[in-house]
Tab-separated table of C-alpha atoms in Angstrom:
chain	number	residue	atom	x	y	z
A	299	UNK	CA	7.353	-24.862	-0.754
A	300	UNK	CA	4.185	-24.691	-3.161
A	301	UNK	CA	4.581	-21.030	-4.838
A	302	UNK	CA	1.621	-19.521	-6.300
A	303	UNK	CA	0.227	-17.451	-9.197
A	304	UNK	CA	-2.394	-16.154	-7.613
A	305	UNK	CA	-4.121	-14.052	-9.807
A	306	UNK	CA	-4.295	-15.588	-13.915
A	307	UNK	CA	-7.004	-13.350	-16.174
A	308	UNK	CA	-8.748	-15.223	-18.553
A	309	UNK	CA	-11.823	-15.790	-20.282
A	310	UNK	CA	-13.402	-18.577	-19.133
A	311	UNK	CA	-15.652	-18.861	-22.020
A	312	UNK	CA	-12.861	-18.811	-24.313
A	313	UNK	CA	-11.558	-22.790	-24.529
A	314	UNK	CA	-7.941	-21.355	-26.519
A	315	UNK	CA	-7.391	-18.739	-24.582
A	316	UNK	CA	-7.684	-20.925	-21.196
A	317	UNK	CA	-5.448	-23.495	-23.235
A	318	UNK	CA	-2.413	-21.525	-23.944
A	319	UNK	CA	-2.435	-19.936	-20.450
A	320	UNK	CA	-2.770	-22.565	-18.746
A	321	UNK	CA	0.607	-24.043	-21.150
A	322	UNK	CA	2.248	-21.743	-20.539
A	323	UNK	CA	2.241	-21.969	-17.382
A	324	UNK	CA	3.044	-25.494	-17.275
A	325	UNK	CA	5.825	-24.333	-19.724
A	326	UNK	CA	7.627	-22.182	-16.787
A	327	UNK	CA	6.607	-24.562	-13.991
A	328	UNK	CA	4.110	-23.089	-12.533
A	329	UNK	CA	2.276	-25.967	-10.308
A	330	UNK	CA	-0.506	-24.178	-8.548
A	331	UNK	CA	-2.657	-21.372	-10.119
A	332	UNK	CA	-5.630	-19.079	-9.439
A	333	UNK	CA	-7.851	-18.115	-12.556
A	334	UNK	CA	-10.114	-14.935	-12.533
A	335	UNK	CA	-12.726	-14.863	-15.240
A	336	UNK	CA	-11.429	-11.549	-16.969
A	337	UNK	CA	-14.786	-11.626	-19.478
A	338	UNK	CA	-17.252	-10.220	-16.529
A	339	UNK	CA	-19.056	-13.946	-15.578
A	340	UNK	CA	-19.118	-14.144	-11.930
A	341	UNK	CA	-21.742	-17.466	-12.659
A	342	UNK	CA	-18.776	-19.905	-11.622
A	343	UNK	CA	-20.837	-22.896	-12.087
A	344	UNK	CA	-19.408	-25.985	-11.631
A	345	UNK	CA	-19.656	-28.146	-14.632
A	346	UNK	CA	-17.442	-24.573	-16.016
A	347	UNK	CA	-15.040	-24.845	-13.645
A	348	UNK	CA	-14.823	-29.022	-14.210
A	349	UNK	CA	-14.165	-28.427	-17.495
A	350	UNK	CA	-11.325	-26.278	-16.762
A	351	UNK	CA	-9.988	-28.370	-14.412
A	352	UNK	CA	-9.501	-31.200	-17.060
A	353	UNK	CA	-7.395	-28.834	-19.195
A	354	UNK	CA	-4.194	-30.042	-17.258
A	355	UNK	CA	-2.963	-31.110	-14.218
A	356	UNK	CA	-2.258	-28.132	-12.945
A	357	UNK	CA	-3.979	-27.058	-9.414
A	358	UNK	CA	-6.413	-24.924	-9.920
A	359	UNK	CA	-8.333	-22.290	-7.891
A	360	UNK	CA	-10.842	-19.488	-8.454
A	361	UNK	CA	-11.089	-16.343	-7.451
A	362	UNK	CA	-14.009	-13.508	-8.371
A	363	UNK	CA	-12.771	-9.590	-8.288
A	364	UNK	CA	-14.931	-6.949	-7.513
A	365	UNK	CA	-14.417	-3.524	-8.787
A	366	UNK	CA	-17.565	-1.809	-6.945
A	367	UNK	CA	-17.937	2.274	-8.121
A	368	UNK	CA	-20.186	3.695	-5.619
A	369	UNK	CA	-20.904	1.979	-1.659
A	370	UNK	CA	-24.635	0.744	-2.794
A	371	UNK	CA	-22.765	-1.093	-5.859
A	372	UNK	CA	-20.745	-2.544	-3.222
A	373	UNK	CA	-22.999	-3.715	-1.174
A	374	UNK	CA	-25.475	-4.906	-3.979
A	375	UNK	CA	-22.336	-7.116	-5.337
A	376	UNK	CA	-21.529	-8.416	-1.833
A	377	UNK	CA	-24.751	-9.678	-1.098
A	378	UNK	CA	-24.892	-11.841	-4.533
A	379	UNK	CA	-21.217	-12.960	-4.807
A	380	UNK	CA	-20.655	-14.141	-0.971
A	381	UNK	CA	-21.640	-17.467	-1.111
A	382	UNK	CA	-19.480	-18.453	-4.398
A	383	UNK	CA	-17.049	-21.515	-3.414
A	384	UNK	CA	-14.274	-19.208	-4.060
A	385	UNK	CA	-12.316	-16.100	-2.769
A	386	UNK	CA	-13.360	-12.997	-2.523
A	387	UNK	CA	-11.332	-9.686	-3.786
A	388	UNK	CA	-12.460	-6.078	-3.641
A	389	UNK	CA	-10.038	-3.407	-5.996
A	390	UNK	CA	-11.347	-0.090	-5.747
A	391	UNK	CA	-9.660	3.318	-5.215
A	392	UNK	CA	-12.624	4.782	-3.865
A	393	UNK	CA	-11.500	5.162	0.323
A	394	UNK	CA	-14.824	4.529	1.317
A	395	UNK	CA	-15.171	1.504	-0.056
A	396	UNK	CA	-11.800	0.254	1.162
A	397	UNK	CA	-12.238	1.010	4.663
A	398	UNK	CA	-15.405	-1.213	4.429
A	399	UNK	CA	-14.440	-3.858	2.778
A	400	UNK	CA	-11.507	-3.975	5.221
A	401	UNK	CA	-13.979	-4.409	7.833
A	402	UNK	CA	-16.191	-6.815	5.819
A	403	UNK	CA	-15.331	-10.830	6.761
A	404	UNK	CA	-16.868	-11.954	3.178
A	405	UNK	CA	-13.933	-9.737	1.659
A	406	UNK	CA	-10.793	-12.101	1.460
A	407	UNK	CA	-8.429	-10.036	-0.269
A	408	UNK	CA	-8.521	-6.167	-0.666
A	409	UNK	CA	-6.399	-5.650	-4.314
A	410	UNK	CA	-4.033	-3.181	-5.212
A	411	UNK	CA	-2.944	-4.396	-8.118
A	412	UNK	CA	-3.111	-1.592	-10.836
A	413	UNK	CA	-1.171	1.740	-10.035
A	414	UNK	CA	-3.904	3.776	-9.361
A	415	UNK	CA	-5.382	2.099	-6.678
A	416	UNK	CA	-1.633	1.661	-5.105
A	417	UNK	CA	-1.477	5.505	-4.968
A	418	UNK	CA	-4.794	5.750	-2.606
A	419	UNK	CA	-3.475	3.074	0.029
A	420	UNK	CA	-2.781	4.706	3.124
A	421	UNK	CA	-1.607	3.445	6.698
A	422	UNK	CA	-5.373	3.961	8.422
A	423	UNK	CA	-6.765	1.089	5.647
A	424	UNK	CA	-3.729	-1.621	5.722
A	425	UNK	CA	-3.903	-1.091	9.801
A	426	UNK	CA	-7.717	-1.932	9.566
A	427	UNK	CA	-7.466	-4.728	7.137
A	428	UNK	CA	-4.614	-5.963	9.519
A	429	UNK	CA	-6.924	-6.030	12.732
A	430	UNK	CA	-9.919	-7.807	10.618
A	431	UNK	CA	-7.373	-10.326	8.998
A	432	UNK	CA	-8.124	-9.604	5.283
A	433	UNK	CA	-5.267	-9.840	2.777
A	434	UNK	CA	-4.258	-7.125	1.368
A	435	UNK	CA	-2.825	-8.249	-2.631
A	436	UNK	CA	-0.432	-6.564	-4.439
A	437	UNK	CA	0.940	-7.353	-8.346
A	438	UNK	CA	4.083	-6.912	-10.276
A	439	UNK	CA	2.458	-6.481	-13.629
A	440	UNK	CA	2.889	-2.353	-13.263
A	441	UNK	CA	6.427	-3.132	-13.968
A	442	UNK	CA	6.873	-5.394	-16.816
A	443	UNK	CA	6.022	-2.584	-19.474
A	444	UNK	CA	7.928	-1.189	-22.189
A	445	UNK	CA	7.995	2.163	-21.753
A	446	UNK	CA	10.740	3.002	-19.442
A	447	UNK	CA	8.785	6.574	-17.647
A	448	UNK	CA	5.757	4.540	-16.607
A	449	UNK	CA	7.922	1.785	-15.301
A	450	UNK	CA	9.819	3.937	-13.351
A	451	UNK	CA	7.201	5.368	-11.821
A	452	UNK	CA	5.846	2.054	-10.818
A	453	UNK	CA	8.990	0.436	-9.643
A	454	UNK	CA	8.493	3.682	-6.749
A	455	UNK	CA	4.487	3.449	-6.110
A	456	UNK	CA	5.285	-0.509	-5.671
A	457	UNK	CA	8.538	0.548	-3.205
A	458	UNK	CA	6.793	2.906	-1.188
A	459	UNK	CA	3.598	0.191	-1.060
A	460	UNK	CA	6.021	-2.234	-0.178
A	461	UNK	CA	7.709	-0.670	2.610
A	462	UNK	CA	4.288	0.363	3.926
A	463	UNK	CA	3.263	-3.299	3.946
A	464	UNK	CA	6.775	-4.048	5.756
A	465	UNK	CA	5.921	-1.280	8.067
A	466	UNK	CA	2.350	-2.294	9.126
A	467	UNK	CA	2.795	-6.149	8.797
A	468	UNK	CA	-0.550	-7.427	7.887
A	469	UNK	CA	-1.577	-10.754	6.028
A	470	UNK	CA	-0.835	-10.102	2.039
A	471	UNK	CA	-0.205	-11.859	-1.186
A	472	UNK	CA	1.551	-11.240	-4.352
A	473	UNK	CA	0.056	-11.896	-8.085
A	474	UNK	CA	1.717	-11.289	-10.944
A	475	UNK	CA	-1.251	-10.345	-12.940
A	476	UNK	CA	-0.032	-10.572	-16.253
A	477	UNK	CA	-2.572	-10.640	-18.923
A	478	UNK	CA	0.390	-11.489	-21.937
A	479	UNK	CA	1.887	-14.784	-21.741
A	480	UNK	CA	5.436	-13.695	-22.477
A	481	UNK	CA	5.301	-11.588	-19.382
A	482	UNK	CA	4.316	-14.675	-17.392
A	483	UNK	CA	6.724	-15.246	-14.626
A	484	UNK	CA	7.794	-18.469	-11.840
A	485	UNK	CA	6.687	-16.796	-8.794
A	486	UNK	CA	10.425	-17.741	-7.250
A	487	UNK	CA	11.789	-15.416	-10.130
A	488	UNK	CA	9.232	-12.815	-8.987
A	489	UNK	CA	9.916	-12.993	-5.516
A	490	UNK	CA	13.753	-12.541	-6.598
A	491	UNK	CA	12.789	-9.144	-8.133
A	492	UNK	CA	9.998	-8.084	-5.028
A	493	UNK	CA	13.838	-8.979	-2.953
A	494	UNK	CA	16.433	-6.994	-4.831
A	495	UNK	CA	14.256	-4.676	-6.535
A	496	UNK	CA	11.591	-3.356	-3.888
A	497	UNK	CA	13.866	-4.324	-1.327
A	498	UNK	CA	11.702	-6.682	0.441
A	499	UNK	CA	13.393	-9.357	2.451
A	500	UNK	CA	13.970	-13.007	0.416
A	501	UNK	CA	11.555	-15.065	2.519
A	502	UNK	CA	8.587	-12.254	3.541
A	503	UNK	CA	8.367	-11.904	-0.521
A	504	UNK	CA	8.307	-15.935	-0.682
A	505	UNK	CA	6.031	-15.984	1.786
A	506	UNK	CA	3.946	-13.673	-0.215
A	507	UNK	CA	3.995	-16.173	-3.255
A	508	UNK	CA	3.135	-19.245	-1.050
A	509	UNK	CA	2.878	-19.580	2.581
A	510	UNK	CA	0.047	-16.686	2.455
A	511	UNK	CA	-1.736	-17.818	-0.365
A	512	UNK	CA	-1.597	-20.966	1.477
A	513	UNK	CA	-3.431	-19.896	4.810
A	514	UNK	CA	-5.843	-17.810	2.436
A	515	UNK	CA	-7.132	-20.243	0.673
A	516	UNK	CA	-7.397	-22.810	4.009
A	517	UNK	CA	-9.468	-19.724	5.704
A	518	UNK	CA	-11.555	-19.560	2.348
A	519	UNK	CA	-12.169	-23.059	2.810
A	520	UNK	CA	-12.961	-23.128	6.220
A	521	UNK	CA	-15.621	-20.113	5.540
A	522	UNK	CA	-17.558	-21.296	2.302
A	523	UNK	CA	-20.496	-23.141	2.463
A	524	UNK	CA	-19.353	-26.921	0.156
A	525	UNK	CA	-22.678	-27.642	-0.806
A	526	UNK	CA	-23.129	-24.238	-2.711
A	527	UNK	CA	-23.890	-25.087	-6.772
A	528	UNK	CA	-25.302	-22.405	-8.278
A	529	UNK	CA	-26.752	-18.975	-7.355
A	530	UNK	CA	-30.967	-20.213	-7.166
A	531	UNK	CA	-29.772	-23.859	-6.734
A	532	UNK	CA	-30.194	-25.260	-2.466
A	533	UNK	CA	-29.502	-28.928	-1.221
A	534	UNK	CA	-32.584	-29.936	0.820
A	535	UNK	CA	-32.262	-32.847	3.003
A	536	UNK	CA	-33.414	-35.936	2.198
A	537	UNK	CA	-36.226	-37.129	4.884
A	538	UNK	CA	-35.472	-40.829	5.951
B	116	UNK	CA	37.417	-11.318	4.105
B	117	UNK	CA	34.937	-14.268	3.298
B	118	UNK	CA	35.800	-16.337	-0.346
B	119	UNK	CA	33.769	-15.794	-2.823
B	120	UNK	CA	31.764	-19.235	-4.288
B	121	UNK	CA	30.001	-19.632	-7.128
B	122	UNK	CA	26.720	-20.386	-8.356
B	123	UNK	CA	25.416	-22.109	-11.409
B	124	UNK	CA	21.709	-21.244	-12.487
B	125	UNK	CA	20.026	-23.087	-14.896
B	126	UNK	CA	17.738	-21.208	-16.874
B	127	UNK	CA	14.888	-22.677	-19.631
B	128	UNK	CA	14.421	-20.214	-23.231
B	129	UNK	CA	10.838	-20.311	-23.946
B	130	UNK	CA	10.270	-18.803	-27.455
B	131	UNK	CA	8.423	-19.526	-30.456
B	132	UNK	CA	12.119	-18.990	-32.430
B	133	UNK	CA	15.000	-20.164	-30.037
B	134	UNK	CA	17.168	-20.699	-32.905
B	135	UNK	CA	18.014	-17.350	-33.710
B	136	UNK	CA	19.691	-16.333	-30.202
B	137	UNK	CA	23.225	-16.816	-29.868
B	138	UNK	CA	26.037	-16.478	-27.028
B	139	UNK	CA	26.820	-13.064	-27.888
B	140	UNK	CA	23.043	-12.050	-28.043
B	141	UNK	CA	22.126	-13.526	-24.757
B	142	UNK	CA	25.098	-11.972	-23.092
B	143	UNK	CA	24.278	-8.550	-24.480
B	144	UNK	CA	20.379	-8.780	-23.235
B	145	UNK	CA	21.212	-9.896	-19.959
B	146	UNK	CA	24.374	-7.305	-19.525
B	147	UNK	CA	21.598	-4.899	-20.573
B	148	UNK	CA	19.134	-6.095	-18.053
B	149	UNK	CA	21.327	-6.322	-15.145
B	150	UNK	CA	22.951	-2.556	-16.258
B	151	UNK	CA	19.247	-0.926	-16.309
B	152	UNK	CA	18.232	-2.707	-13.135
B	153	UNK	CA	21.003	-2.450	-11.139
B	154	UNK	CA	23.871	0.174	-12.191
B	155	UNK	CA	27.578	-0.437	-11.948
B	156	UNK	CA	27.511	-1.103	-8.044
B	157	UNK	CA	26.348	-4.475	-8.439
B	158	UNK	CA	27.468	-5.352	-12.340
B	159	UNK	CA	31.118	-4.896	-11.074
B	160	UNK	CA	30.188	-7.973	-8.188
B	161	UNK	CA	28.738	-10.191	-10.403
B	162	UNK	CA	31.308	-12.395	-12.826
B	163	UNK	CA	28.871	-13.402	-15.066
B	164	UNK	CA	29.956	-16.311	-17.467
B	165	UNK	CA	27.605	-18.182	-19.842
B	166	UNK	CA	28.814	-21.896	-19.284
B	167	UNK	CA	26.157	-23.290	-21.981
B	168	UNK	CA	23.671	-22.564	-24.289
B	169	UNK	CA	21.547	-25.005	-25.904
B	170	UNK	CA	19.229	-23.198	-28.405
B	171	UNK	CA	17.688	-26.954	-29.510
B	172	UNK	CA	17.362	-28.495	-25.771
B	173	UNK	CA	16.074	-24.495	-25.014
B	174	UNK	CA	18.153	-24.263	-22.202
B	175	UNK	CA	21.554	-22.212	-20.878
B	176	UNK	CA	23.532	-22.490	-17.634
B	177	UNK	CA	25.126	-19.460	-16.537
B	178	UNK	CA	27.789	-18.800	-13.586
B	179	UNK	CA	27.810	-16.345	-11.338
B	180	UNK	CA	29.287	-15.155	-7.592
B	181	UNK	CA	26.863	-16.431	-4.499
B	182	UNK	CA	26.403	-12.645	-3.248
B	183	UNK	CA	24.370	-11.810	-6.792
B	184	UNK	CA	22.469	-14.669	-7.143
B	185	UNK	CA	19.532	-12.817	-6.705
B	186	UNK	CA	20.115	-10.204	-9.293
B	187	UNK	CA	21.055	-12.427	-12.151
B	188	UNK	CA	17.682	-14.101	-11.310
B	189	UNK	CA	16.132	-10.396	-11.629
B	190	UNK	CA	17.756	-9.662	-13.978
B	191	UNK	CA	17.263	-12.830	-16.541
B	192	UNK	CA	13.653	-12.482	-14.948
B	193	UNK	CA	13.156	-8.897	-16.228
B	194	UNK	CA	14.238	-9.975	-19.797
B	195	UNK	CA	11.400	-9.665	-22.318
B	196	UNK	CA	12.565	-10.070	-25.510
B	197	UNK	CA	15.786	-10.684	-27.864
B	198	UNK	CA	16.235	-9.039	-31.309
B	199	UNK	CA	12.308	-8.061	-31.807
B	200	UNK	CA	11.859	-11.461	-30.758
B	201	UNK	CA	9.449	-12.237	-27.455
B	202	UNK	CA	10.912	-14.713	-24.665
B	203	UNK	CA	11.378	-16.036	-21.346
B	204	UNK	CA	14.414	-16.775	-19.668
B	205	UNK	CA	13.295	-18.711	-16.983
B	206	UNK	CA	15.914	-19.784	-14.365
B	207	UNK	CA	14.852	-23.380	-12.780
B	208	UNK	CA	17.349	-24.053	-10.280
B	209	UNK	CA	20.541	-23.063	-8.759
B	210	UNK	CA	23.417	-24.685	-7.544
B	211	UNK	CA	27.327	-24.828	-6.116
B	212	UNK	CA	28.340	-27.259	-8.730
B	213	UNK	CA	27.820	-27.570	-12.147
B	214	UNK	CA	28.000	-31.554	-11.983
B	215	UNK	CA	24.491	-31.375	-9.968
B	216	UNK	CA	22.743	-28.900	-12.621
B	217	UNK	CA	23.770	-31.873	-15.495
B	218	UNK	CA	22.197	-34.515	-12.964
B	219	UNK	CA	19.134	-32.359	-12.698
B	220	UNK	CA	18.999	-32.086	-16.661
B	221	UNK	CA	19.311	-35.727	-16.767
């Protein structure tokens, strides 16, 4: 069973920083990874992305997130980012927002990955997102901190997300998210901690970390237009 | 009542000074871990023993009953750092007997 990492931060302009991510998580394992650009380029052109893809033989897959503040930003950023060859995430705690994006096809994934956006999930959105077949993402970076307050907190806004998710049963993933290295985790010790921790059962959390991420990225494939380059680049036809 | 089996994990150290941890050290940081994560009820389950540590291959095999699997993996999962000192205990595979962990590091 392929497991995942589905959601690396890093800055694609920044060769090092790539570098040691990227062996690190060859380091723990890790076979199959998605990178975010974490330094605001959502131009993933492709000579960028071949580049990265030479780093190591690691597989590789992108991913562009969305944090949209008001509906018009939303729809503005929609419109432009659509077509990339690559999945689609929306992370907002903004309700309005998240009910349309969980009605929007070109969404993939709707996040809820940092602690404040867990606390505005309700039943009403994850049932939506469920009917429409978007993945709903959630990461276990909230509680792999040092101070011992915030993480207990977290350890309860992920249990009561997780049970939610349990309750509902709609597509979703799990990231780890974690911008430090040393907090880089396999995502078969991760699911370990989703299992006795949030008390999710072993193979739905393994599922989370594989089998999901799996039929995500097949439906992202299936969706995206291959012959996209660049945003103001088009393949015409060659007349014989 | 069912017997209780054993399970050998095999766990890699990833650290920019391995050298420094010891038997006692680990032991202490994962007691810790599994005592923060998970209380008495399952610490008195688990019969944790470390069977080997290899600070220069960065590597340790530890033993532990089939029921808490699971939360050794947590719990050498949750592990952050050692003495001020940042690191990974990674486990990498699991097994009944210790003879197929050494084929596996072979």
């Amino acid at each position: 069973m392929p497991y995942f990492e589905s959601r690396l931060r890093v800055n694609f302009d920044d060769s090092n920083e790539v570098n040691s991510m990227l062996n690190f998580c060859e380091k723990l394992n890790i076979r199959n990874v998605i990178l975010e650009p974490s330094n605001n380029i959502k131009n993933l052109s492709k000579d960028r992305l071949k580049i990265i893809e030479h780093i190591s033989d690691i597989n590789i897959h992108y991913r562009l997130n969305l944090r949209p503040l008001t509906l018009n930003m939303y729809k503005k950023d929609l419109r432009k980012y659509s077509k990339y060859p690559c999945f689609l995430s929306i992370e907002t705690s903004i309700k309005e927002i998240q009910i349309k994006a969980a009605k929007d096809s070109r969404v993939h994934v709707l996040s809820y990955s940092e602690p404040d956006n867990m606390k505005t999930a309700t039943l009403g959105v994850i049932s939506l997102a469920k009917q429409n077949g978007t993945f709903i993402e959630f990461s276990l970076a909230p509680i792999m901190i040092a101070n011992k307050g915030s993480q207990s907190r977290n350890f309860r806004l992920l249990y009561r997300f997780t049970q939610l998710l349990l309750k509902i049963k709609p597509n979703y993933i799990i990231s780890g998210n974690f911008k430090n290295p040393y907090k880089l985790r396999h995502p078969r010790n991760l699911s370990s901690i989703c299992h006795t921790l949030l008390g999710m059962p072993l193979n739905k959390a393994k599922e989370g970390f594989s089998r999901n991420v799996e039929a995500l990225l097949k439906q992202v494939k299936s969706l995206k237009n291959e012959n996209f380059f660049q945003d103001g680049i088009r393949l015409i036809k060659e007349d014989n | 009542m069912k017997i209780e089996r054993q399970r050998y994990i095999l766990f890699k150290i990833i650290s920019d000074n391995s050298n420094i941890i010891t038997e006692k050290v680990l032991l202490r940081a994962i007691w810790q871990s599994i005592w923060k994560y998970f209380g008495m009820r399952e610490a008195n389950k688990i019969g944790l023993w470390l069977v080997e540590l290899n600070t220069l291959k960065t590597y340790g095999i530890i033993r532990c009953s089939h029921i808490t699997k699971e939360v050794v993996i947590s719990a050498l999962t949750m592990i952050n750092e050692i003495s001020s000192i940042h690191l990974i205990l990674s486990p990498i595979k699991t097994s009944g007997t210790l003879n197929k962990i050494k084929k596996f590091l072979k």
